[in-house]
Coordinates of C-alpha atoms and ligand atoms in Angstrom, one line a residue:
Chain A
X7 CA -2.6 -3.9 32.6
X8 CA -6.1 -2.1 33.1
X9 CA -7.6 0.1 30.8
X10 CA -11.2 1.3 30.5
X11 CA -13.1 -1.0 27.7
X12 CA -12.8 0.9 24.1
X13 CA -16.4 -0.1 22.9
X14 CA -18.7 0.9 25.6
X15 CA -20.7 3.4 23.2
X16 CA -23.9 3.9 21.8
X17 CA -24.5 3.8 17.8
X18 CA -25.9 6.9 16.2
X19 CA -29.5 6.1 14.9
X20 CA -28.0 7.5 11.2
X21 CA -25.7 4.8 11.0
X22 CA -28.5 2.1 11.3
X23 CA -31.2 0.9 8.8
X24 CA -31.4 4.5 7.1
X25 CA -28.2 4.9 6.0
X26 CA -26.7 2.1 5.2
X27 CA -29.5 -0.7 3.4
X28 CA -26.8 -3.2 1.9
X29 CA -30.0 -5.8 0.9
X30 CA -31.1 -3.4 -1.1
X31 CA -27.6 -2.4 -2.8
X32 CA -28.2 1.5 -1.3
X33 CA -25.3 3.2 0.8
X34 CA -25.7 6.9 2.0
X35 CA -23.0 8.8 1.2
X36 CA -23.0 10.2 4.3
X37 CA -21.0 7.5 5.7
X38 CA -18.3 8.6 3.4
X39 CA -18.0 12.5 5.1
X40 CA -19.6 12.6 8.3
X41 CA -17.3 13.3 11.3
X42 CA -19.6 11.6 14.1
X43 CA -20.1 8.8 11.9
X44 CA -16.2 8.1 11.3
X45 CA -15.7 8.6 14.9
X46 CA -17.6 5.7 15.8
X47 CA -16.2 3.8 13.3
X48 CA -12.5 4.5 15.2
X49 CA -14.2 3.1 18.3
X50 CA -16.4 0.6 17.1
X51 CA -14.7 -1.0 14.1
X52 CA -11.0 -0.2 14.7
X53 CA -11.0 -1.5 18.8
X54 CA -13.1 -4.8 17.4
X55 CA -11.7 -6.4 14.6
X56 CA -8.3 -7.7 14.2
X57 CA -5.9 -5.4 12.3
X58 CA -2.7 -6.1 10.6
X59 CA 0.6 -5.3 12.3
X60 CA 3.5 -6.6 10.5
X61 CA 5.3 -9.9 9.8
X62 CA 7.6 -12.3 11.2
X63 CA 10.7 -11.6 9.2
X64 CA 10.8 -7.7 10.0
X65 CA 11.1 -8.8 14.0
X66 CA 13.6 -11.5 13.6
X67 CA 16.1 -10.6 17.0
X68 CA 15.3 -9.8 20.5
X69 CA 14.5 -6.1 20.7
X70 CA 13.5 -5.9 17.4
X71 CA 10.8 -3.5 16.8
X72 CA 8.5 -1.5 13.9
X73 CA 5.7 1.1 14.0
X74 CA 2.3 0.8 12.5
X75 CA -1.1 2.1 13.0
X76 CA -4.6 0.7 14.5
X77 CA -7.2 3.4 13.4
X78 CA -5.5 6.4 14.2
X79 CA -3.8 4.5 17.5
X80 CA -0.2 4.4 16.9
X81 CA 1.7 1.4 18.0
X82 CA 5.2 -0.2 18.4
X83 CA 5.5 -4.0 17.7
X84 CA 8.5 -5.3 19.6
X85 CA 10.1 -8.7 20.0
X86 CA 11.0 -9.0 23.3
X87 CA 13.7 -10.7 25.3
X88 CA 11.6 -13.7 26.0
X89 CA 10.8 -14.1 22.0
X90 CA 7.5 -13.1 22.2
X91 CA 5.8 -10.2 20.0
X92 CA 3.9 -7.5 22.0
X93 CA 2.3 -4.4 20.6
X94 CA 2.5 -1.3 22.7
X95 CA 0.7 1.9 22.3
X96 CA 3.3 4.4 20.9
X97 CA 2.4 7.1 23.5
X98 CA 3.7 8.0 26.9
X99 CA 2.0 7.3 30.0
X100 CA 3.3 10.6 31.7
X101 CA 1.7 13.4 29.3
X102 CA 1.2 11.0 25.7
X103 CA 4.6 12.5 23.8
X104 CA 5.5 9.5 21.3
X105 CA 7.8 6.9 22.2
X106 CA 9.2 6.1 19.0
X107 CA 9.1 7.6 15.8
X108 CA 11.3 5.6 13.8
X109 CA 9.9 3.0 10.8
X110 CA 11.7 0.1 12.4
X111 CA 14.9 -1.2 13.9
X112 CA 16.2 -2.7 17.3
X113 CA 16.0 -1.2 20.9
X114 CA 16.3 -2.5 24.3
X115 CA 14.0 -0.2 25.5
X116 CA 12.5 3.2 24.5
X117 CA 12.9 6.8 26.2
X118 CA 9.8 9.5 26.3
X119 CA 12.0 12.3 24.3
X120 CA 9.8 15.2 27.0
X121 CA 10.8 14.1 30.4
X122 CA 13.0 11.0 29.7
X123 CA 10.6 8.3 31.4
X124 CA 11.7 4.8 30.3
X125 CA 10.1 1.7 28.9
X126 CA 12.0 -1.5 28.3
X127 CA 11.0 -2.9 25.3
X128 CA 8.3 -5.5 27.1
X129 CA 6.4 -2.2 27.3
X130 CA 7.0 -2.0 31.4
X131 CA 8.2 1.8 33.0
X132 CA 11.4 0.9 34.2
X133 CA 12.6 4.1 34.8
X134 CA 11.7 7.4 35.6
X135 CA 14.4 10.8 36.2
X136 CA 14.7 11.8 39.6
X137 CA 11.9 9.7 40.8
X138 CA 13.4 10.3 44.1
X139 CA 13.1 14.1 44.6
X140 CA 10.7 15.1 42.0
X141 CA 8.2 12.4 42.8
X142 CA 9.1 11.4 46.6
X143 CA 9.1 7.7 45.5
X144 CA 5.7 7.8 45.5
X145 CA 5.2 7.1 41.7
X146 CA 3.9 3.7 40.9
X147 CA 5.6 3.0 38.2
X148 CA 4.2 -0.9 38.4
X149 CA 0.9 0.6 36.9
X150 CA 2.1 3.1 34.1
X151 CA 3.9 0.3 31.7
X152 CA 2.8 1.4 27.8
X153 CA -0.9 0.0 27.2
X154 CA -0.5 -3.4 26.1
X155 CA -3.0 -4.6 23.0
X156 CA -4.7 -7.2 24.7
X157 CA -4.3 -9.7 21.5
X158 CA -1.9 -10.2 19.4
X159 CA -2.1 -13.6 17.1
X160 CA -0.2 -14.5 14.4
X161 CA -1.2 -16.7 11.1
X162 CA 2.0 -17.8 9.2
X163 CA 3.6 -15.1 9.9
X164 CA 1.4 -12.3 9.6
X165 CA 1.1 -10.8 12.8
X166 CA -2.4 -9.4 14.1
X167 CA -3.7 -7.3 17.2
X168 CA -7.0 -6.8 18.2
X169 CA -7.9 -4.1 21.0
X170 CA -10.9 -6.0 22.0
X171 CA -9.6 -8.9 24.7
X172 CA -12.5 -10.8 24.1
X173 CA -12.1 -11.1 20.1
X174 CA -12.8 -14.6 19.0
X175 CA -9.3 -16.3 17.8
X176 CA -7.9 -14.7 14.4
X177 CA -7.8 -17.7 12.7
X178 CA -11.7 -17.9 13.0
X179 CA -11.7 -14.3 12.4
X180 CA -10.2 -14.4 9.1
X181 CA -12.2 -17.9 8.7
X182 CA -11.5 -21.2 7.3
X183 CA -12.6 -20.2 3.8
X184 CA -11.1 -17.3 3.2
X185 CA -8.1 -18.9 4.7
X186 CA -8.3 -22.0 2.0
X187 CA -7.6 -19.1 -1.1
X188 CA -4.7 -16.8 1.2
X189 CA -3.2 -20.0 1.9
X190 CA -2.5 -20.5 -1.8
X191 CA 0.6 -17.8 -2.3
X192 CA 1.3 -18.2 1.7
X193 CA 2.3 -21.6 1.3
X194 CA 3.1 -22.0 -2.7
X195 CA 6.1 -19.7 -2.1
X196 CA 9.0 -22.0 -2.2
X197 CA 11.7 -20.8 0.3
X198 CA 8.6 -18.8 2.3
X199 CA 7.6 -15.1 2.0
X200 CA 9.8 -12.6 3.1
X201 CA 9.3 -8.1 3.3
X202 CA 11.0 -7.0 0.6
X203 CA 12.2 -3.5 1.7
X204 CA 10.7 -0.6 3.1
X205 CA 7.2 0.1 3.4
X206 CA 5.7 2.6 0.5
X207 CA 3.5 5.1 2.2
X208 CA 1.5 8.0 0.2
X209 CA -1.6 10.4 1.1
X210 CA -4.7 9.8 -1.0
X211 CA -7.3 11.9 0.4
X212 CA -10.4 9.7 0.1
X213 CA -12.4 8.0 3.0
X214 CA -11.0 4.7 3.6
X215 CA -13.7 2.5 2.6
X216 CA -13.5 3.7 -0.6
X217 CA -10.0 1.8 -1.1
X218 CA -11.3 -1.3 1.2
X219 CA -14.4 -2.1 -0.7
X220 CA -12.5 -1.8 -4.4
X221 CA -10.1 -4.5 -3.4
X222 CA -13.0 -6.8 -1.8
X223 CA -14.2 -7.3 -5.6
X224 CA -14.7 -4.5 -7.5
X225 CA -13.6 -6.6 -10.9
X226 CA -16.3 -4.3 -12.8
X227 CA -13.9 -1.4 -12.6
X228 CA -10.9 -2.4 -13.8
X229 CA -12.2 -2.7 -17.5
X230 CA -12.7 1.2 -17.1
X231 CA -10.6 2.7 -14.7
X232 CA -7.6 0.5 -15.8
X233 CA -8.5 0.9 -19.7
X234 CA -5.0 2.2 -20.4
X235 CA -3.3 -0.9 -18.9
X236 CA -5.1 -3.0 -21.7
X237 CA -4.6 -0.4 -24.4
X238 CA -0.8 -0.3 -24.1
X239 CA -0.7 -4.2 -23.7
X240 CA 0.3 -4.4 -20.4
X241 CA -2.4 -7.2 -19.7
X242 CA -3.9 -9.4 -21.8
X243 CA -7.6 -9.1 -22.3
X244 CA -9.6 -9.1 -18.5
X245 CA -11.8 -12.3 -18.8
X246 CA -8.8 -14.4 -19.7
X247 CA -7.3 -13.4 -16.2
X248 CA -9.9 -14.4 -13.9
X249 CA -13.8 -15.4 -13.6
X250 CA -15.3 -15.3 -10.0
X251 CA -15.1 -13.0 -6.7
X252 CA -16.0 -14.3 -3.5
X253 CA -16.8 -13.2 0.1
X254 CA -17.0 -14.5 3.4
X255 CA -18.1 -14.5 6.8
X256 CA -17.1 -11.0 8.5
X257 CA -17.0 -8.5 5.5
X258 CA -13.7 -10.0 4.2
X259 CA -14.1 -10.4 0.0
X260 CA -11.5 -11.0 -2.7
X261 CA -11.8 -10.8 -6.9
X262 CA -10.1 -12.3 -9.8
X263 CA -10.8 -16.0 -8.6
X264 CA -10.0 -17.7 -11.5
X265 CA -11.7 -21.0 -12.8
X266 CA -10.0 -24.2 -11.7
X267 CA -6.9 -24.7 -14.3
X268 CA -7.0 -21.1 -15.6
X269 CA -4.0 -19.6 -13.2
X270 CA -1.9 -22.6 -13.9
X271 CA -2.1 -22.6 -17.6
X272 CA -1.7 -18.5 -17.6
X273 CA 1.4 -18.5 -15.5
X274 CA 2.9 -22.0 -17.6
X275 CA 2.3 -19.6 -20.8
X276 CA 3.8 -16.6 -19.2
X277 CA 7.0 -19.0 -18.1
X278 CA 7.5 -19.8 -21.7
X279 CA 9.0 -16.0 -22.3
X280 CA 11.2 -16.3 -18.6
X281 CA 12.8 -20.0 -19.7
X282 CA 12.8 -23.2 -18.5
X283 CA 13.5 -22.3 -14.9
X284 CA 11.1 -20.3 -14.6
X285 CA 8.3 -23.0 -15.9
X286 CA 9.9 -25.2 -13.5
X287 CA 9.3 -23.0 -11.0
X288 CA 5.7 -22.1 -11.6
X289 CA 5.4 -26.6 -11.7
X290 CA 7.6 -26.7 -8.4
X291 CA 4.9 -23.7 -6.8
X292 CA 1.9 -25.6 -8.1
X293 CA 3.1 -29.0 -6.6
X294 CA 3.8 -27.5 -3.4
X295 CA 0.1 -25.8 -3.0
X296 CA -1.2 -29.8 -4.1
X297 CA 1.4 -31.5 -1.7
X298 CA 0.9 -28.9 1.5
X299 CA -2.9 -27.9 0.4
X300 CA -5.0 -29.7 -1.9
X301 CA -5.1 -30.6 -5.8
X302 CA -7.9 -28.2 -5.8
X303 CA -6.5 -25.3 -4.3
X304 CA -3.3 -26.0 -6.7
X305 CA -5.9 -25.7 -9.4
X306 CA -7.0 -22.2 -8.2
X307 CA -3.0 -21.2 -8.0
X308 CA -3.5 -17.8 -7.6
X309 CA -5.9 -15.3 -6.8
X310 CA -5.5 -11.8 -7.9
X311 CA -6.6 -9.4 -4.8
X312 CA -8.9 -9.2 -1.7
X313 CA -9.6 -7.2 1.4
X314 CA -9.6 -8.5 5.1
X315 CA -11.9 -6.4 7.0
X316 CA -11.7 -3.5 8.1
X317 CA -8.9 -2.3 5.8
X318 CA -5.7 -4.6 5.2
X319 CA -6.0 -5.4 0.9
X320 CA -3.3 -7.6 -0.6
X321 CA -3.2 -8.6 -4.3
X322 CA -1.3 -11.3 -5.9
X323 CA -2.4 -13.3 -9.1
X324 CA 0.1 -15.8 -10.0
X325 CA 3.9 -16.6 -9.9
X326 CA 5.2 -13.3 -11.3
X327 CA 3.7 -11.2 -9.1
X328 CA 4.8 -10.2 -5.6
X329 CA 2.5 -10.3 -2.4
X330 CA 1.5 -7.3 -1.7
X331 CA 0.0 -6.0 1.3
X332 CA -2.3 -2.5 1.6
X333 CA -2.9 -0.8 5.0
X334 CA -5.8 2.0 4.1
X335 CA -4.9 3.8 7.2
X336 CA -7.9 6.2 8.3
X337 CA -6.7 10.2 8.6
X338 CA -10.4 11.4 9.2
X339 CA -13.4 10.7 7.0
X340 CA -11.7 12.4 4.0
X341 CA -8.2 11.3 4.0
X342 CA -6.0 7.9 4.2
X343 CA -2.8 7.0 4.3
X344 CA -1.7 4.3 1.9
X345 CA 0.9 1.9 3.6
X346 CA 2.0 -0.5 1.3
X347 CA 4.4 -3.7 2.1
X348 CA 5.2 -6.4 -0.6
X349 CA 6.8 -9.8 0.0
X350 CA 8.6 -12.0 -2.1
X351 CA 9.2 -16.0 -2.3
X352 CA 12.4 -16.4 -1.2
X353 CA 12.6 -19.0 -3.6
X354 CA 11.7 -17.8 -6.7
X355 CA 14.5 -17.8 -9.7
X356 CA 16.2 -14.4 -9.4
X357 CA 15.2 -13.2 -12.7
X358 CA 11.4 -13.8 -11.7
X359 CA 12.0 -11.7 -8.7
X360 CA 13.1 -8.7 -10.8
X361 CA 10.5 -8.8 -12.8
X362 CA 7.6 -9.5 -9.7
X363 CA 9.6 -6.4 -8.3
X364 CA 9.6 -3.8 -10.4
X365 CA 6.0 -5.3 -12.0
X366 CA 4.6 -4.0 -8.8
X367 CA 6.0 -0.6 -8.8
X368 CA 4.8 -0.3 -12.3
X369 CA 1.4 -1.7 -11.7
X370 CA -0.2 -1.1 -8.3
X371 CA 2.3 1.1 -6.4
X372 CA 2.4 4.8 -5.3
X373 CA 4.0 5.5 -8.8
X374 CA 2.3 2.7 -10.6
X375 CA -0.1 3.1 -13.4
X376 CA -3.0 1.3 -11.5
X377 CA -2.3 2.7 -8.3
X378 CA -2.8 6.6 -9.2
X379 CA -5.6 5.8 -11.6
X380 CA -7.6 4.4 -8.3
X381 CA -6.3 7.1 -6.2
X382 CA -8.1 9.4 -8.0
X383 CA -11.3 7.9 -8.1
X384 CA -11.2 7.6 -4.6
X385 CA -10.7 11.5 -4.1
X386 CA -12.9 12.2 -6.5
X387 CA -15.8 10.1 -4.7
X388 CA -15.1 11.8 -1.4
X389 CA -15.4 15.3 -2.8
X390 CA -19.0 14.1 -4.4
X391 CA -20.5 13.4 -0.6
X392 CA -19.5 17.0 0.5
X393 CA -22.4 19.1 -0.6
X394 CA -25.6 19.7 1.0
X395 CA -27.7 18.1 -1.9
X396 CA -24.8 15.4 -3.3
X397 CA -25.0 13.9 0.3
X398 CA -28.7 13.0 0.8
X399 CA -28.3 10.4 -2.6
X400 CA -27.4 7.0 -1.9
X401 CA -24.1 5.3 -4.1
X402 CA -25.9 2.0 -6.4
X403 CA -24.5 -1.3 -5.3
X404 CA -27.3 -3.8 -6.9
X405 CA -25.4 -5.4 -9.5
X406 CA -25.9 -8.8 -9.3
X407 CA -28.9 -8.6 -6.5
X408 CA -31.1 -11.1 -6.7
X409 CA -28.7 -13.4 -8.6
X410 CA -26.4 -14.3 -5.8
X411 CA -25.5 -18.2 -5.2
X412 CA -26.0 -18.9 -8.6
X413 CA -22.6 -20.0 -9.7
X414 CA -21.8 -23.8 -9.6
X415 CA -18.3 -24.4 -8.8
X416 CA -18.4 -26.8 -6.1
X417 CA -14.7 -27.2 -5.1
X418 CA -14.3 -23.5 -4.2
X419 CA -16.0 -22.6 -1.0
X420 CA -17.3 -18.9 0.0
X421 CA -20.0 -17.2 -1.3
X422 CA -18.8 -17.3 -5.3
X423 CA -19.9 -14.7 -7.8
X424 CA -19.8 -13.8 -11.2
X425 CA -16.8 -11.6 -12.1
X426 CA -18.7 -8.5 -12.1
X427 CA -21.0 -8.3 -9.6
X428 CA -21.5 -6.2 -6.5
X429 CA -22.1 -9.1 -3.7
X430 CA -18.9 -8.6 -2.1
X431 CA -19.4 -4.5 -1.5
X432 CA -22.9 -5.7 -0.1
X433 CA -21.1 -7.8 2.2
X434 CA -18.5 -5.4 3.2
X435 CA -21.3 -3.3 4.4
X436 CA -23.6 -5.7 6.4
X437 CA -20.4 -6.5 8.8
X438 CA -19.5 -2.5 8.7
X439 CA -23.5 -2.0 10.1
X440 CA -23.5 -4.9 12.0
X441 CA -20.2 -3.7 14.0
X442 CA -21.7 -0.3 14.3
X443 CA -25.2 -0.9 15.4
X444 CA -24.7 -4.1 17.5
X445 CA -22.4 -4.4 21.1
X446 CA -21.5 -8.1 20.1
X447 CA -20.6 -8.7 16.4
Chain B
X11 CA 38.1 25.5 -11.2
X12 CA 39.5 24.9 -14.1
X13 CA 37.7 26.4 -17.4
X14 CA 37.1 22.6 -18.4
X15 CA 35.5 22.0 -15.7
X16 CA 33.0 25.1 -16.0
X17 CA 32.0 24.3 -19.3
X18 CA 30.6 21.1 -18.1
X19 CA 29.1 22.4 -15.4
X20 CA 27.2 25.0 -17.4
X21 CA 26.7 22.3 -20.2
X22 CA 25.1 20.0 -17.4
X23 CA 23.1 23.0 -16.4
X24 CA 21.6 24.0 -19.7
X25 CA 20.6 20.6 -20.2
X26 CA 19.1 19.8 -16.9
X27 CA 17.1 23.5 -17.4
X28 CA 15.4 22.5 -20.8
X29 CA 14.8 19.0 -20.0
X30 CA 12.8 20.3 -16.9
X31 CA 11.0 22.9 -19.7
X32 CA 10.3 19.8 -21.8
X33 CA 8.2 18.0 -18.7
X34 CA 7.1 21.5 -17.8
X35 CA 5.3 21.7 -21.2
X36 CA 4.0 18.2 -21.3
X37 CA 6.5 17.5 -24.5
X38 CA 7.3 14.0 -23.0
X39 CA 8.3 12.3 -26.3
X40 CA 10.7 14.8 -26.8
X41 CA 11.9 14.1 -23.3
X42 CA 12.1 10.3 -23.5
X43 CA 14.2 10.9 -26.5
X44 CA 16.7 12.3 -23.9
X45 CA 17.2 8.9 -22.2
X46 CA 19.9 6.2 -24.0
X47 CA 18.2 3.3 -24.9
X48 CA 19.4 1.1 -22.0
X49 CA 18.7 3.7 -19.3
X50 CA 18.1 3.1 -16.2
X51 CA 15.7 5.0 -14.1
X52 CA 15.5 4.3 -9.9
X53 CA 13.4 5.9 -6.9
X54 CA 13.8 4.3 -3.9
X55 CA 11.5 4.4 -0.7
X56 CA 12.6 6.9 1.7
X57 CA 12.7 5.2 5.1
X58 CA 12.8 7.2 8.6
X59 CA 15.4 5.3 11.0
X60 CA 17.0 5.9 13.9
X61 CA 20.0 7.5 14.3
X62 CA 23.2 5.1 13.4
X63 CA 20.7 2.6 12.0
X64 CA 20.0 4.4 8.6
X65 CA 20.2 2.0 6.0
X66 CA 20.5 4.0 2.4
X67 CA 18.6 2.8 -0.4
X68 CA 19.0 -1.1 -1.3
X69 CA 19.1 -2.1 -4.9
X70 CA 17.0 -5.6 -4.9
X71 CA 14.4 -4.2 -2.7
X72 CA 11.6 -2.6 -4.3
X73 CA 10.9 0.8 -5.5
X74 CA 9.0 3.5 -5.6
X75 CA 9.9 3.5 -9.7
X76 CA 12.0 0.7 -11.0
X77 CA 12.2 0.3 -14.8
X78 CA 13.8 1.1 -18.3
X79 CA 13.2 3.1 -21.2
X80 CA 10.4 0.2 -22.2
X81 CA 8.1 1.0 -19.5
X82 CA 8.8 4.8 -19.8
X83 CA 7.7 4.7 -23.4
X84 CA 4.3 2.6 -22.1
X85 CA 3.7 5.4 -19.9
X86 CA 3.9 8.0 -22.1
X87 CA 1.5 5.6 -24.7
X88 CA -0.4 5.4 -21.7
X89 CA -1.2 8.8 -21.6
X90 CA -2.2 9.2 -24.8
X91 CA -4.7 6.9 -24.5
X92 CA -6.8 9.3 -22.9
X93 CA -7.8 6.5 -20.5
X94 CA -4.8 7.7 -18.2
X95 CA -7.6 9.1 -15.7
X96 CA -4.9 10.2 -13.2
X97 CA -3.6 12.6 -15.9
X98 CA -7.3 13.5 -17.9
X99 CA -6.8 16.3 -17.7
X100 CA -3.2 17.0 -17.3
X101 CA -1.6 18.5 -14.0
X102 CA 0.2 21.8 -14.6
X103 CA 3.6 21.1 -13.3
X104 CA 6.7 23.7 -12.4
X105 CA 10.1 22.0 -12.1
X106 CA 12.7 23.9 -10.0
X107 CA 16.4 22.2 -10.5
X108 CA 19.1 23.7 -8.5
X109 CA 22.4 23.1 -6.6
X110 CA 24.2 21.5 -9.9
X111 CA 27.1 19.9 -9.7
X112 CA 28.7 18.0 -12.5
X113 CA 31.8 15.6 -12.1
X114 CA 33.5 14.0 -14.8
X115 CA 33.5 10.2 -14.0
X116 CA 36.3 8.0 -15.3
X117 CA 34.8 6.0 -17.9
X118 CA 33.8 9.4 -19.6
X119 CA 30.2 9.6 -18.2
X120 CA 29.5 12.6 -16.5
X121 CA 27.6 12.4 -12.8
X122 CA 25.7 15.5 -12.3
X123 CA 24.3 15.6 -8.5
X124 CA 20.8 18.5 -8.5
X125 CA 17.8 19.0 -5.7
X126 CA 14.4 19.0 -7.4
X127 CA 11.4 20.8 -6.2
X128 CA 8.0 20.3 -8.1
X129 CA 5.0 21.8 -8.2
X130 CA 1.7 19.9 -9.2
X131 CA -1.2 21.5 -9.9
X132 CA -4.1 19.0 -10.6
X133 CA -7.8 19.7 -11.6
X134 CA -8.7 22.5 -9.2
X135 CA -7.3 23.3 -6.1
X136 CA -5.3 20.0 -5.3
X137 CA -1.9 21.1 -5.3
X138 CA 1.2 19.5 -3.6
X139 CA 5.2 19.6 -4.1
X140 CA 7.6 17.1 -4.4
X141 CA 11.2 17.4 -3.2
X142 CA 14.0 15.2 -3.4
X143 CA 17.8 15.1 -5.3
X144 CA 18.6 14.0 -8.5
X145 CA 21.7 11.7 -9.4
X146 CA 21.9 11.4 -13.0
X147 CA 24.7 9.5 -15.1
X148 CA 24.7 11.4 -18.1
X149 CA 26.3 10.4 -21.6
X150 CA 27.5 12.6 -24.4
X151 CA 26.1 11.4 -27.8
X152 CA 26.5 12.7 -30.8
X153 CA 24.7 16.2 -31.0
X154 CA 23.5 15.9 -27.5
X155 CA 23.9 14.4 -24.0
X156 CA 21.7 12.0 -23.0
X157 CA 20.4 10.4 -19.8
X158 CA 21.9 7.3 -19.2
X159 CA 20.8 6.8 -15.3
X160 CA 18.5 8.5 -13.4
X161 CA 17.9 8.2 -9.5
X162 CA 15.8 10.3 -7.5
X163 CA 15.5 10.5 -3.6
X164 CA 12.6 12.0 -2.5
X165 CA 12.8 13.4 0.8
X166 CA 9.5 12.2 1.6
X167 CA 8.6 9.7 4.0
X168 CA 4.9 9.9 3.4
X169 CA 4.0 11.1 -0.4
X170 CA 1.6 13.8 -0.5
X171 CA -0.1 11.5 -3.2
X172 CA 0.5 9.4 -5.9
X173 CA 3.1 10.2 -8.5
X174 CA 1.3 10.3 -12.0
X175 CA 3.9 13.1 -13.1
X176 CA 7.6 12.5 -14.1
X177 CA 9.7 13.9 -11.5
Ligands
FES523 S1 5.8 13.0 28.3 FE1 6.6 11.4 28.3 S2 8.3 11.8 29.9 FE2 6.8 13.0 30.4
FE2_524 FE1 -7.8 -0.7 -9.4

């Protein structure tokens, strides 16, 4: 399929050095409200990075499909009759109508509701009503299949796509150091990870970056934003949960990384309340990490949360949490749609699954006691960037500047920082600026 | 309709109206007393699926809310900490409960279905509606009815905002 390169645009001068100065810890509020900058983000960030699409467990059989969004471009991911997963732009090649309006299902073909052009689940245009008299058989169907996203790659069941045909391989984009940590929940799952029900969706009237940077390692906010959760005893003292944050190439970051040994000890303590079956589960999970990955990764056992640049966040902690993914879909500079998917270890004991599942709804989800307070922050910060005077001010991300690289933990990869630091935010915006201003990033 | 059923219907309506008023007036402790100690509170996620491929809410899949009275008590406790930022200040809410149908279950409990429209006004001009239906199972306590189970099915595919109020 030929299509024009979606990446030829020139960066506006304003997004370069003056507005975003990560090395000084200063980020202008403009980038959270300017429609022109938002437009540049859609073109320069969301068409050049790898974006999460779905999981293999959602597309088991030929014809299985799900819908998602890349930036503001709606897409359909389908498994073709050849077994291959393709990601197709969800828009008719005739006059643009949405081809598929459902969340997921199974379809042999997609028929456009407007004039009935029909596409196979692999994308080619296979049927045009009244082709002979309406088009006098002159329509070249071979050039009018659904636009296919040029790159689709999977990492251990997690499907990503990129509009950049020349993008580096997914595994290099995610990077060895980040994957060292992300492999822990993926490989630790005794029965493998499986999607647990529908995608939860809700609106936050906020700029997408505020949610992404928060999950990239804003452990500092937990103390106060989520202070109520500590007061009611929903969580133990925060500093007993984790010690470090870390950032990686390509803007990725994570938070709530425990010192080696702490994660397993916490989980075993928790397992005592659940009984011997849960204790065995925690031990088997940890042993599996040691066997399949390394003893150093088993010593970490469980990491809190992170953000895969640009807009895929995740949460995990240890064995008593499900693995949750959040896509912060941008809907203009002042709004985002959260699409939240939850995975569990099919090999976990039933009562651990039950606990983890309801815990996730209670904690970091649409009605969860964490999610709603985070959303309120992002919303009000976005509002704060609107006023003619306010928008000329910078946000301050200077925490920990001049002290990066002081953590000495030789077994842990990535750029480690202390629990409370804005080094990961600075890393996020460094890569953001690079994509916004450079043609090759 | 037998007069017995009319009485049941009337009683159910009054119960739901009184309950709605407690929530509209932020009387959360009083409201929680309306639940049995082993009450179940479930709000599954609504999906959009092709005709013929629909599936109802599935027990055991993750949900918007899946909890018991113990956690509802925690929610109330949280509201009192002064740190529940999404409800500081409190939202102004107004509940409209309609289309109420009460039926007697074989086990002596009462099934009550109703439609629900909730208006939420937050801070200044942030306003939204939540719309759906409730399927309640009520038991008759000594002096009042209690909610043993509440299932809320929202019609929204994409919720207009995070849920910080009781529906
Ligand atoms: S817009 Fe799809 S067939 Fe015309
Ligand atoms: Fe948070």
